[in-house]
CSV table of C-alpha atoms in Angstrom, one decimal:
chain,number,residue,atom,x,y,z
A,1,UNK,CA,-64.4,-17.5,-0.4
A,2,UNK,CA,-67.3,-20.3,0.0
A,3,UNK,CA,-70.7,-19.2,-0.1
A,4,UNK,CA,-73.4,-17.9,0.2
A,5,UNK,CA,-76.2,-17.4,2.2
A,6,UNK,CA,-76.9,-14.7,-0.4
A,7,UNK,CA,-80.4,-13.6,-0.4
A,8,UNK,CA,-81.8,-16.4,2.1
A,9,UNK,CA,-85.3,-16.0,1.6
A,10,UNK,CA,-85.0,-15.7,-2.5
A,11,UNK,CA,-83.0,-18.8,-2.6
A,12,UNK,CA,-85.5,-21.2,-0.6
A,13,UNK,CA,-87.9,-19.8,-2.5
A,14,UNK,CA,-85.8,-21.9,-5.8
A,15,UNK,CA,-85.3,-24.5,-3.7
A,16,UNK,CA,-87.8,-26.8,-5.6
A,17,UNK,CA,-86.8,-25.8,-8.9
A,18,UNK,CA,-83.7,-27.8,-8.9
A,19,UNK,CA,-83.3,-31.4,-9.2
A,20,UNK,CA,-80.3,-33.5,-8.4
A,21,UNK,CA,-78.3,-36.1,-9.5
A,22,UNK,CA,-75.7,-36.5,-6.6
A,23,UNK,CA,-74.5,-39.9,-6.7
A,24,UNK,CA,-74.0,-39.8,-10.7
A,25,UNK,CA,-71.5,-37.0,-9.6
A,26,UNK,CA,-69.6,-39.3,-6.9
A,27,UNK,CA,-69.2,-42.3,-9.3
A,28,UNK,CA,-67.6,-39.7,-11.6
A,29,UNK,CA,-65.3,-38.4,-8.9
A,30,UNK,CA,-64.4,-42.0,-8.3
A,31,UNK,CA,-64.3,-43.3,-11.2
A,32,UNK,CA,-61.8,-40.7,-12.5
A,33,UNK,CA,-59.9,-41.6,-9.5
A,34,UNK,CA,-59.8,-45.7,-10.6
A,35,UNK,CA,-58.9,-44.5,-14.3
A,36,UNK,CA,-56.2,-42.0,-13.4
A,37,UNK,CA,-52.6,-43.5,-13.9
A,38,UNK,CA,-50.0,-41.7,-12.1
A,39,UNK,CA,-47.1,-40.6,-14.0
A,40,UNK,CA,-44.6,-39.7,-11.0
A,41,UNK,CA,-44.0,-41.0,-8.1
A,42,UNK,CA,-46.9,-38.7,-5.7
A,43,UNK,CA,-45.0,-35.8,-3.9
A,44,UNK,CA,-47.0,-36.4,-0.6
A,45,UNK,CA,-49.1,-39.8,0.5
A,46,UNK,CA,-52.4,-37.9,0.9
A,47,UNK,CA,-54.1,-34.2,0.7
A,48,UNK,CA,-56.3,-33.3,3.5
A,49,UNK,CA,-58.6,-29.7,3.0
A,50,UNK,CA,-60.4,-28.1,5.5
A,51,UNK,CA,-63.0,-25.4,4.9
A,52,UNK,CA,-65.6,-23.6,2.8
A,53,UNK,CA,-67.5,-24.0,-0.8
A,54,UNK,CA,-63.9,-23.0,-2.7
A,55,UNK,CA,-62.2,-26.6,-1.8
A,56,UNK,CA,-66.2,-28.8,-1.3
A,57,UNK,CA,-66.2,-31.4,-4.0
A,58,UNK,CA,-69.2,-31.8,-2.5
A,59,UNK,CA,-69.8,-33.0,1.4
A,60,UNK,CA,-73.2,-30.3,0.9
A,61,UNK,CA,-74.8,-32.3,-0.8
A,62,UNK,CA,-76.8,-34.8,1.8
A,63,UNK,CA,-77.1,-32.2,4.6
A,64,UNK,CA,-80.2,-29.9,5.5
A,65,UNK,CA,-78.8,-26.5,3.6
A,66,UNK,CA,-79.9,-24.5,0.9
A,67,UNK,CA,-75.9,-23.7,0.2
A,68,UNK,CA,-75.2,-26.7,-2.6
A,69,UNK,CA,-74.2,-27.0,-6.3
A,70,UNK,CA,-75.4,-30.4,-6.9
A,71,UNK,CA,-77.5,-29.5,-9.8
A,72,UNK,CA,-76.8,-28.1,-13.2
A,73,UNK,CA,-75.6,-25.7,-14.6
A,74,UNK,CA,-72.6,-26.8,-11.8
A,75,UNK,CA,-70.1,-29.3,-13.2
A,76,UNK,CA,-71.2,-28.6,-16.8
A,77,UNK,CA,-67.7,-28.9,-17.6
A,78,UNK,CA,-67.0,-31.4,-15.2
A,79,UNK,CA,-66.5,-35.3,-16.2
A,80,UNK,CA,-69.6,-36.3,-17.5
A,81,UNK,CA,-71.3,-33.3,-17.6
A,82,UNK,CA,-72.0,-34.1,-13.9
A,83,UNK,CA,-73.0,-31.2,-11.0
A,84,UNK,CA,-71.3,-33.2,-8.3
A,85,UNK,CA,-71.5,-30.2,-5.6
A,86,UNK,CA,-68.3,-28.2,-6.7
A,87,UNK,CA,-69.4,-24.2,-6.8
A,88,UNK,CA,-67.9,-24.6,-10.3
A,89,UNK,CA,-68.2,-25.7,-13.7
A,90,UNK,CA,-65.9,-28.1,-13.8
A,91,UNK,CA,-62.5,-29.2,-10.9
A,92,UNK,CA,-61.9,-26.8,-8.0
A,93,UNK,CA,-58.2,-26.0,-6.6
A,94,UNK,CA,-58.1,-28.5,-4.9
A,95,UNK,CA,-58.4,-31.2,-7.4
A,96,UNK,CA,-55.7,-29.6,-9.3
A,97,UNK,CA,-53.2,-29.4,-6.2
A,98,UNK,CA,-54.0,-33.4,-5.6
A,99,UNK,CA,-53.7,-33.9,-9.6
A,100,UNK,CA,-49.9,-31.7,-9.1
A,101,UNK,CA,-48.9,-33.6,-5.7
A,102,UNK,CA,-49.7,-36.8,-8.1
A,103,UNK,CA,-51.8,-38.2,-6.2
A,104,UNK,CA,-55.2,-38.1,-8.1
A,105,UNK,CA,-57.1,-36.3,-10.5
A,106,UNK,CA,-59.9,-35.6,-8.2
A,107,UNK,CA,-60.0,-35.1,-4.3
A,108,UNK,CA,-63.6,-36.6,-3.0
A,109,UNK,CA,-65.9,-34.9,-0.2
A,110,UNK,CA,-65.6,-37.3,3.1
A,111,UNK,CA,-69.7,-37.4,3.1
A,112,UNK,CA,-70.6,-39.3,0.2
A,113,UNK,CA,-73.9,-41.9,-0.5
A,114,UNK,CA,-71.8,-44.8,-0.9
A,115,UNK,CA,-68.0,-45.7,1.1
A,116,UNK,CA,-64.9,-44.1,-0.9
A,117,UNK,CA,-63.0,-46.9,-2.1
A,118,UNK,CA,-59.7,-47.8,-0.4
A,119,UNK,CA,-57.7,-46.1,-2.5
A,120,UNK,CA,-59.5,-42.6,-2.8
A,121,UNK,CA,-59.5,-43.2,1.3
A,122,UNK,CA,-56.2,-43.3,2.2
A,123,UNK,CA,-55.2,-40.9,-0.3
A,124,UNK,CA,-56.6,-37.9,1.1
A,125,UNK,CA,-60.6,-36.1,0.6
A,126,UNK,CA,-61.6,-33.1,2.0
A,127,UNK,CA,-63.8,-32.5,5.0
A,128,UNK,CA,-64.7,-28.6,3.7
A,129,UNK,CA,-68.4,-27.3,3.4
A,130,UNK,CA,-69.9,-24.4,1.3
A,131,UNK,CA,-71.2,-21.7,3.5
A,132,UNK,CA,-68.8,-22.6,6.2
A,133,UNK,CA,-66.4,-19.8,8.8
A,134,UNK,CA,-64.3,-19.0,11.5
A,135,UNK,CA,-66.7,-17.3,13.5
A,136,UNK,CA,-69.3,-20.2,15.0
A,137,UNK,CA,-72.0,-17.7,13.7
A,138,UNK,CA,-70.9,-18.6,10.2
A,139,UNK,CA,-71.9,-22.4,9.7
A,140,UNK,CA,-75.0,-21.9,12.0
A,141,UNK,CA,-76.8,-19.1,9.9
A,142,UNK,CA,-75.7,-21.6,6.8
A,143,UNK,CA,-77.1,-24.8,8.2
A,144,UNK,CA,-73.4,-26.5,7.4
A,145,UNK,CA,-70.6,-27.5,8.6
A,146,UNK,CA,-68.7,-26.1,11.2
A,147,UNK,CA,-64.7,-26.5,10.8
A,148,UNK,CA,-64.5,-28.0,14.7
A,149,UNK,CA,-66.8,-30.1,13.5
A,150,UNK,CA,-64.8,-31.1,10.4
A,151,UNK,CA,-61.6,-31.8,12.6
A,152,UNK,CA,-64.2,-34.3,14.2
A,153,UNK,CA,-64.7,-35.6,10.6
A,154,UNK,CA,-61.3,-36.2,10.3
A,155,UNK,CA,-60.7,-38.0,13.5
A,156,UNK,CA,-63.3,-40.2,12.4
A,157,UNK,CA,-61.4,-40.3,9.0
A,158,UNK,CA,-58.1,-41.7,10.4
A,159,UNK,CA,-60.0,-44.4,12.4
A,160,UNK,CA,-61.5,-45.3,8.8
A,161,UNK,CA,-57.8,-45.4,7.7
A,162,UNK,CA,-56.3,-47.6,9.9
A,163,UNK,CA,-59.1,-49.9,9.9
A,164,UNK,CA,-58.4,-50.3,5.5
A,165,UNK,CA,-54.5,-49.7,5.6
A,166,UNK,CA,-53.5,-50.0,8.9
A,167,UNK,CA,-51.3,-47.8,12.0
A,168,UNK,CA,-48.2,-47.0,9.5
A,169,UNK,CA,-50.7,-45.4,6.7
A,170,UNK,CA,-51.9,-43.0,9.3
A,171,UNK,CA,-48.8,-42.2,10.5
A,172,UNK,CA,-47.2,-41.9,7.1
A,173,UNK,CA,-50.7,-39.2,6.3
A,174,UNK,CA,-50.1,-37.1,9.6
A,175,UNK,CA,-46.2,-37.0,9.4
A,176,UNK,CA,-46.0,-36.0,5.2
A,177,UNK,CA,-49.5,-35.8,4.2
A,178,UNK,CA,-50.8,-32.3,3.0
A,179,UNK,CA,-53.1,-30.4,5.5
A,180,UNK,CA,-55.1,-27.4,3.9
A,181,UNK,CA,-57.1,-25.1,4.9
A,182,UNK,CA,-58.9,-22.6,3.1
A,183,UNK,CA,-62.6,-20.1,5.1
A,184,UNK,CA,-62.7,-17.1,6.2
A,185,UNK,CA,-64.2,-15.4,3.0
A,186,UNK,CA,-67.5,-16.4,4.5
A,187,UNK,CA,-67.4,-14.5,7.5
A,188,UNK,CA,-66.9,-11.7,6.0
A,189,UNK,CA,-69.2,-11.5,2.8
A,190,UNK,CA,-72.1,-13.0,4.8
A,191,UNK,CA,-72.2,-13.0,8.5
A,192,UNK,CA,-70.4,-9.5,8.7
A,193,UNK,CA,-72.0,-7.4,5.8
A,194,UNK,CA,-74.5,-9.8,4.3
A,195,UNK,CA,-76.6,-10.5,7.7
A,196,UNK,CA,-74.7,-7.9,9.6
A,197,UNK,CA,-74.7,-10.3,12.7
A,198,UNK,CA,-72.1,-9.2,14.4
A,199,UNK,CA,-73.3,-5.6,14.3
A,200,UNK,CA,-71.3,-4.9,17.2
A,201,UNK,CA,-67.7,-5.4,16.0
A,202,UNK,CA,-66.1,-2.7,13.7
A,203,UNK,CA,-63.7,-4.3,10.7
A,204,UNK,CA,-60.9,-4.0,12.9
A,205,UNK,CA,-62.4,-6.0,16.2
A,206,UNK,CA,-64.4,-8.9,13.6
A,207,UNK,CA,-61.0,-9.1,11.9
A,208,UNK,CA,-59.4,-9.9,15.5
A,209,UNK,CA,-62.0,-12.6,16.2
A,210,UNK,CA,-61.5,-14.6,12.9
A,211,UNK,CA,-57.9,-14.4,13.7
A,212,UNK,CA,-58.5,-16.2,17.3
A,213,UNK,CA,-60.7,-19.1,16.2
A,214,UNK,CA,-58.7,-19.4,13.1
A,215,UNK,CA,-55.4,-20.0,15.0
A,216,UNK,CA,-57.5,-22.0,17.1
A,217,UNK,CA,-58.2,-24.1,14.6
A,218,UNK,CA,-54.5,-24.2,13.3
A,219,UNK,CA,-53.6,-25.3,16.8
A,220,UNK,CA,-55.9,-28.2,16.8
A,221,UNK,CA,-55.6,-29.4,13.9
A,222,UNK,CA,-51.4,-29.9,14.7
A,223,UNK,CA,-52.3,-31.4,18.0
A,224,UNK,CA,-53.9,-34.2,16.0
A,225,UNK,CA,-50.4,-35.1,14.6
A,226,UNK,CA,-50.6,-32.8,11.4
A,227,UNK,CA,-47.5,-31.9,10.5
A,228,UNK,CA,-47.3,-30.2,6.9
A,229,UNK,CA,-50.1,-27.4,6.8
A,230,UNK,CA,-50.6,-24.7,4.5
A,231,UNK,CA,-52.9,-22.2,5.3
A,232,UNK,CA,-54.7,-20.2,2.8
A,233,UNK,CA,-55.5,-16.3,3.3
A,234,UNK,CA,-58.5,-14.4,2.6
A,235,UNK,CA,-58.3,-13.1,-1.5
A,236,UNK,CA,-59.7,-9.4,-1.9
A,237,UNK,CA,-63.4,-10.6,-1.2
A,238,UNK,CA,-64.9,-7.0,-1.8
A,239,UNK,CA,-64.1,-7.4,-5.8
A,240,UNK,CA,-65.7,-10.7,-6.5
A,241,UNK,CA,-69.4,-9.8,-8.7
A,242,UNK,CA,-72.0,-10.5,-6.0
A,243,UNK,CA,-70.4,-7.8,-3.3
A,244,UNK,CA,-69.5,-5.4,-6.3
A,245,UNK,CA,-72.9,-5.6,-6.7
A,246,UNK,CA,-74.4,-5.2,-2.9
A,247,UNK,CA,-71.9,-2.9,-1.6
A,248,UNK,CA,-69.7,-1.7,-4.6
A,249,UNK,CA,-72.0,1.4,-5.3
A,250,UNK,CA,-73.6,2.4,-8.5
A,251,UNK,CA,-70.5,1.9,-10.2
A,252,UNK,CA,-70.2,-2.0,-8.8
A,253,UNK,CA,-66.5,-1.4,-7.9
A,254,UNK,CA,-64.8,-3.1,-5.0
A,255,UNK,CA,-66.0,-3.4,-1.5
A,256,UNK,CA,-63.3,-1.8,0.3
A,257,UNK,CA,-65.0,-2.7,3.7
A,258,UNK,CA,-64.6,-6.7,2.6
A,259,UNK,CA,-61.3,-5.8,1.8
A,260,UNK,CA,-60.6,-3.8,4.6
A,261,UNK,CA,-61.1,-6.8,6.8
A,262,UNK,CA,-59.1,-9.4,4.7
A,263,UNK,CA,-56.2,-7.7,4.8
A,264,UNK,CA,-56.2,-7.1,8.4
A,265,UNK,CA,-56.8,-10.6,9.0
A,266,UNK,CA,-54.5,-11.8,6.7
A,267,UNK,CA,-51.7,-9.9,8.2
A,268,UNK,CA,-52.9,-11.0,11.6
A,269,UNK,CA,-52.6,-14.7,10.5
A,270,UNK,CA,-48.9,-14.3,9.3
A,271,UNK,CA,-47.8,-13.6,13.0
A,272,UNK,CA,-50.0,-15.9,14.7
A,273,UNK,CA,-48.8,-18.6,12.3
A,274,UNK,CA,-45.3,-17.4,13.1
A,275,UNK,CA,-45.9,-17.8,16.3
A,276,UNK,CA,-47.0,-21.4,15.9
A,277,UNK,CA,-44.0,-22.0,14.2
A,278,UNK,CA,-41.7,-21.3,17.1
A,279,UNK,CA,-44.5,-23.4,19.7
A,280,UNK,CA,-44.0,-26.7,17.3
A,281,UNK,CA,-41.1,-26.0,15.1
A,282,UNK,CA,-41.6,-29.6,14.0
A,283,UNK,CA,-44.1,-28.5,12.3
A,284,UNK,CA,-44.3,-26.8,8.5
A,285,UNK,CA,-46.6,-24.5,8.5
A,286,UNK,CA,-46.9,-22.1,5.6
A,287,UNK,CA,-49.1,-18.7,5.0
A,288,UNK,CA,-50.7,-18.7,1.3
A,289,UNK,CA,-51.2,-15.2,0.4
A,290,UNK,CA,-53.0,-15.2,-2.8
A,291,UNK,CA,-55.1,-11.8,-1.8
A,292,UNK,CA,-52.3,-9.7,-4.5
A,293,UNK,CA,-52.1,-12.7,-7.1
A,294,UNK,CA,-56.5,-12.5,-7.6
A,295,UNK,CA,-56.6,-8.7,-7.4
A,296,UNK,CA,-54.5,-8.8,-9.9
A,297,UNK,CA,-56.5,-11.3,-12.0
A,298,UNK,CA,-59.9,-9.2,-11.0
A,299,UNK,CA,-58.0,-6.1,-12.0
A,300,UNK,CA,-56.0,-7.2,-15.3
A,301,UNK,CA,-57.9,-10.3,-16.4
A,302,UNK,CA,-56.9,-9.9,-20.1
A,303,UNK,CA,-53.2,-10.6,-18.7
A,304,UNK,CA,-54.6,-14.1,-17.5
A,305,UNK,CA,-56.6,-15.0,-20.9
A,306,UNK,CA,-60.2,-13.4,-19.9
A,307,UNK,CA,-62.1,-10.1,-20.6
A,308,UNK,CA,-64.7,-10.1,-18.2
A,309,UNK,CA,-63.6,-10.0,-14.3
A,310,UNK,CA,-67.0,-8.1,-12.6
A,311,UNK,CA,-69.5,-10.5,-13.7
A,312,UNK,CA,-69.9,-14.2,-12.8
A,313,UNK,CA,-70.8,-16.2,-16.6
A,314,UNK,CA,-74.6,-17.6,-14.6
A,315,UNK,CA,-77.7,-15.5,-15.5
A,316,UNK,CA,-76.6,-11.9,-15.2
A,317,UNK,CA,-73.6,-12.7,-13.2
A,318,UNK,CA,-74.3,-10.0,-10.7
A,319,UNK,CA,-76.0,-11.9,-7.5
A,320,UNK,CA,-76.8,-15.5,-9.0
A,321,UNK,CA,-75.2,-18.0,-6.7
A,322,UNK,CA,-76.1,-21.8,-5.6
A,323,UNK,CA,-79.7,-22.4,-6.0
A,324,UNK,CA,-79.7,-18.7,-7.2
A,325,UNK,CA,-77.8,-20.5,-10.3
A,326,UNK,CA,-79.9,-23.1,-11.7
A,327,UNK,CA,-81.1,-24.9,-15.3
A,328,UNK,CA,-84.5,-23.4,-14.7
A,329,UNK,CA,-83.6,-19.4,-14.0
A,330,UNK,CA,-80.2,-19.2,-15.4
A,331,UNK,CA,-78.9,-19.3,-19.0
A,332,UNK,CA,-74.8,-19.6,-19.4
A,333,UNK,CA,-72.7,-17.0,-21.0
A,334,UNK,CA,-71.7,-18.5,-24.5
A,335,UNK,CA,-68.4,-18.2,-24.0
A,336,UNK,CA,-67.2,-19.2,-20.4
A,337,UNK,CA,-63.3,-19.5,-21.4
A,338,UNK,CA,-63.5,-15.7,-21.4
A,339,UNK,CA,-65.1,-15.3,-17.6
A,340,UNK,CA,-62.9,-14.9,-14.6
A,341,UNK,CA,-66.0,-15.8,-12.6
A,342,UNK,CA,-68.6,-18.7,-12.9
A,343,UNK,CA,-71.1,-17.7,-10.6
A,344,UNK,CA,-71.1,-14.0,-8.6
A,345,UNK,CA,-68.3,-15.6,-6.2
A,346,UNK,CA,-66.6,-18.5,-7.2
A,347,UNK,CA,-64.5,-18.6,-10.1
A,348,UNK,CA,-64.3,-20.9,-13.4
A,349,UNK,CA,-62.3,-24.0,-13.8
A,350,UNK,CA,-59.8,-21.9,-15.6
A,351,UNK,CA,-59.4,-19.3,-13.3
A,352,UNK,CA,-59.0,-22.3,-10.5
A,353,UNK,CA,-56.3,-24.1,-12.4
A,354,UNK,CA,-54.5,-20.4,-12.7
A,355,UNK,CA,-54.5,-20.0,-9.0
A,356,UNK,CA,-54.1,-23.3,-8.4
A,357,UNK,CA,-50.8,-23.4,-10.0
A,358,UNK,CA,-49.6,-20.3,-8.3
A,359,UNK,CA,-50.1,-21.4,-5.1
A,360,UNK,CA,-48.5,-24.7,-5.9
A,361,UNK,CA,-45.4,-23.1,-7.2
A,362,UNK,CA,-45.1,-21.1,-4.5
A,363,UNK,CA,-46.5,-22.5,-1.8
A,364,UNK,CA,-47.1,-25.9,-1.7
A,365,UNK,CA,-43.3,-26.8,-2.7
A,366,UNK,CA,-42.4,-25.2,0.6
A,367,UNK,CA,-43.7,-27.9,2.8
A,368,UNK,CA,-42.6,-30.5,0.4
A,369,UNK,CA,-39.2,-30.3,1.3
């Protein structure tokens, strides 16, 4: 999922509406990280994420895009009341996975205004960018960035490490750290159907081409000594609110183009992963599929704890997203406990910590072992 260059002209045209307050957000992150007393013994020494505006805690936030969250009503149910760059109202999934592995409550962006403490370093952050893709088209129409460019992040990130904790921490972080990586959702909703930029590919041909440079990806991110990598699938992107809304039809039902495309890719991931797994079987390398678990949420939310599953709970829910879903334009639903969705893509905190858990119970544990 990560987002959205939705409506590109409308949202510059917001753009000085908003007002931000970006490093009160990072000296909550950190200072939750500081209070936070583990209460078992962490399952893994760090967790490393890779991707799009789902897992950015907010690396966004001090680059030239328009695709950020660093201003209310983000975070209003974060610590502090503080809109730290999360496309959410309070933690994303990845937070809770870190907060499960018992490592720490929150997982920082790499990019932040001031140096992560030494702790919150060598304990894993995420390199991921809202906006972000597969397809190099992606991150350029975006203005973010790219995921080659966040493996180079990360190379940078070790040499950070072993200058603060020395060679054994890095090894220790590549040989039982957590890898994840979580785009894709991007590619579709935007630079195929959104901006229709790659006009000349049919669903079955752009699904084929996310599948190459995501297994490229994969590949290089194991030849730079990770070793425990769980990779997360495309969810049923046509349902979320914003492409109910432009491609759904009168009656704002599902994409099934979007879908179309995720579930050819998906399935195309599960045998190029496999394939991985035979090329470095020292390597655990797991396929998430949550595309069935959040259909299921979108189709049967009351099942989960909510009642509305086709609207997003900023403004009217149908296209507001980043800037789109501001303190200025946007009033809140009263009741955001009862919303599957926060904005028109990315879900609440609630829904998070639901999926969140799934995929640690079912997916996580596997390259724990």
């Amino acid at each position: 999922m990560g987002m959205r260059v939705l409506l590109v002209v409308v949202l510059i045209s917001f753009a000085p509406l908003i007002t931000t307050n970006v490093a009160a957000g990072v000296n909550a992150t950190r200072s939750a990280g500081r209070q936070q007393k583990q209460k078992q013994k962490p399952l893994a020494p760090a967790l490393i994420v890779f991707g799009d505006s789902i897992v950015d805690p907010g690396n966004n936030n001090d680059i030239h895009t328009i695709i950020k969250a660093d201003f209310p009503p983000y975070g209003t149910y974060f610590q502090n009341h503080r809109a730290t760059g999360r496309f959410c109202n309070g933690r994303i999934p990845t937070d809770f996975i870190a907060s499960r592995l018992g490592i720490k409550e929150l997982l920082p962006p790499y990019l932040t205004s001031e140096p992560l403490d030494k702790h919150d370093l060598v304990t894993g952050v995420s390199f991921a960018s809202g906006g972000t893709g597969f397809d190099p088209l992606t991150p350029q129409l975006a203005s973010v960035i790219s995921l080659p460019d966040q493996l180079t992040m990360f190379h940078d990130y070790l040499g950070k490490v072993r200058d603060a904790a020395g060679d054994a921490r890095v090894s220790d972080i590549l040989s039982r750290g957590v890898f994840a990586i979580c785009a894709g959702s991007d590619d579709v909703a935007n630079t195929y159907f959104t901006l229709r930029a790659r006009s000349s590919y049919d669903h079955a041909s752009y699904a084929r081409l996310l599948v190459q440079h995501a297994t490229a990806f994969v590949e290089d991110l194991i030849r730079a000594g990770a070793r425990r990598v769980a990779f997360i699938g495309i969810p049923p992107i046509g349902c979320v609110p914003s492409q109910r809304t432009m491609s759904g039809g009168l009656d704002r039902g599902c994409s099934q183009g979007h879908n179309e495309i995720a579930v050819a890719y998906n399935a195309g991931m599960v045998q190029q992963l496999a394939a991985l797994r035979a090329k470095y079987p020292d390597t655990l390398l797991v396929f998430m599929d949550i595309y069935g678990f959040l259909y299921d949420m979108m189709m049967h939310p009351r099942s989960y704890g909510f009642t509305q599953s086709t609207r997003g709970c900023c403004g009217t829910g149908l296209l507001e997203v980043s800037v789109l879903c501001n303190g200025v334009t946007s009033a809140v639903c009263q009741d955001v406990g009862d919303y599957l969705f926060w904005d028109s893509y990315h879900p609440t905190e609630k829904a998070y910590k639901i999926l969140a858990d799934f995929v640690f119970d079912n997916y996580v544990k596997l390259i724990l072992v």
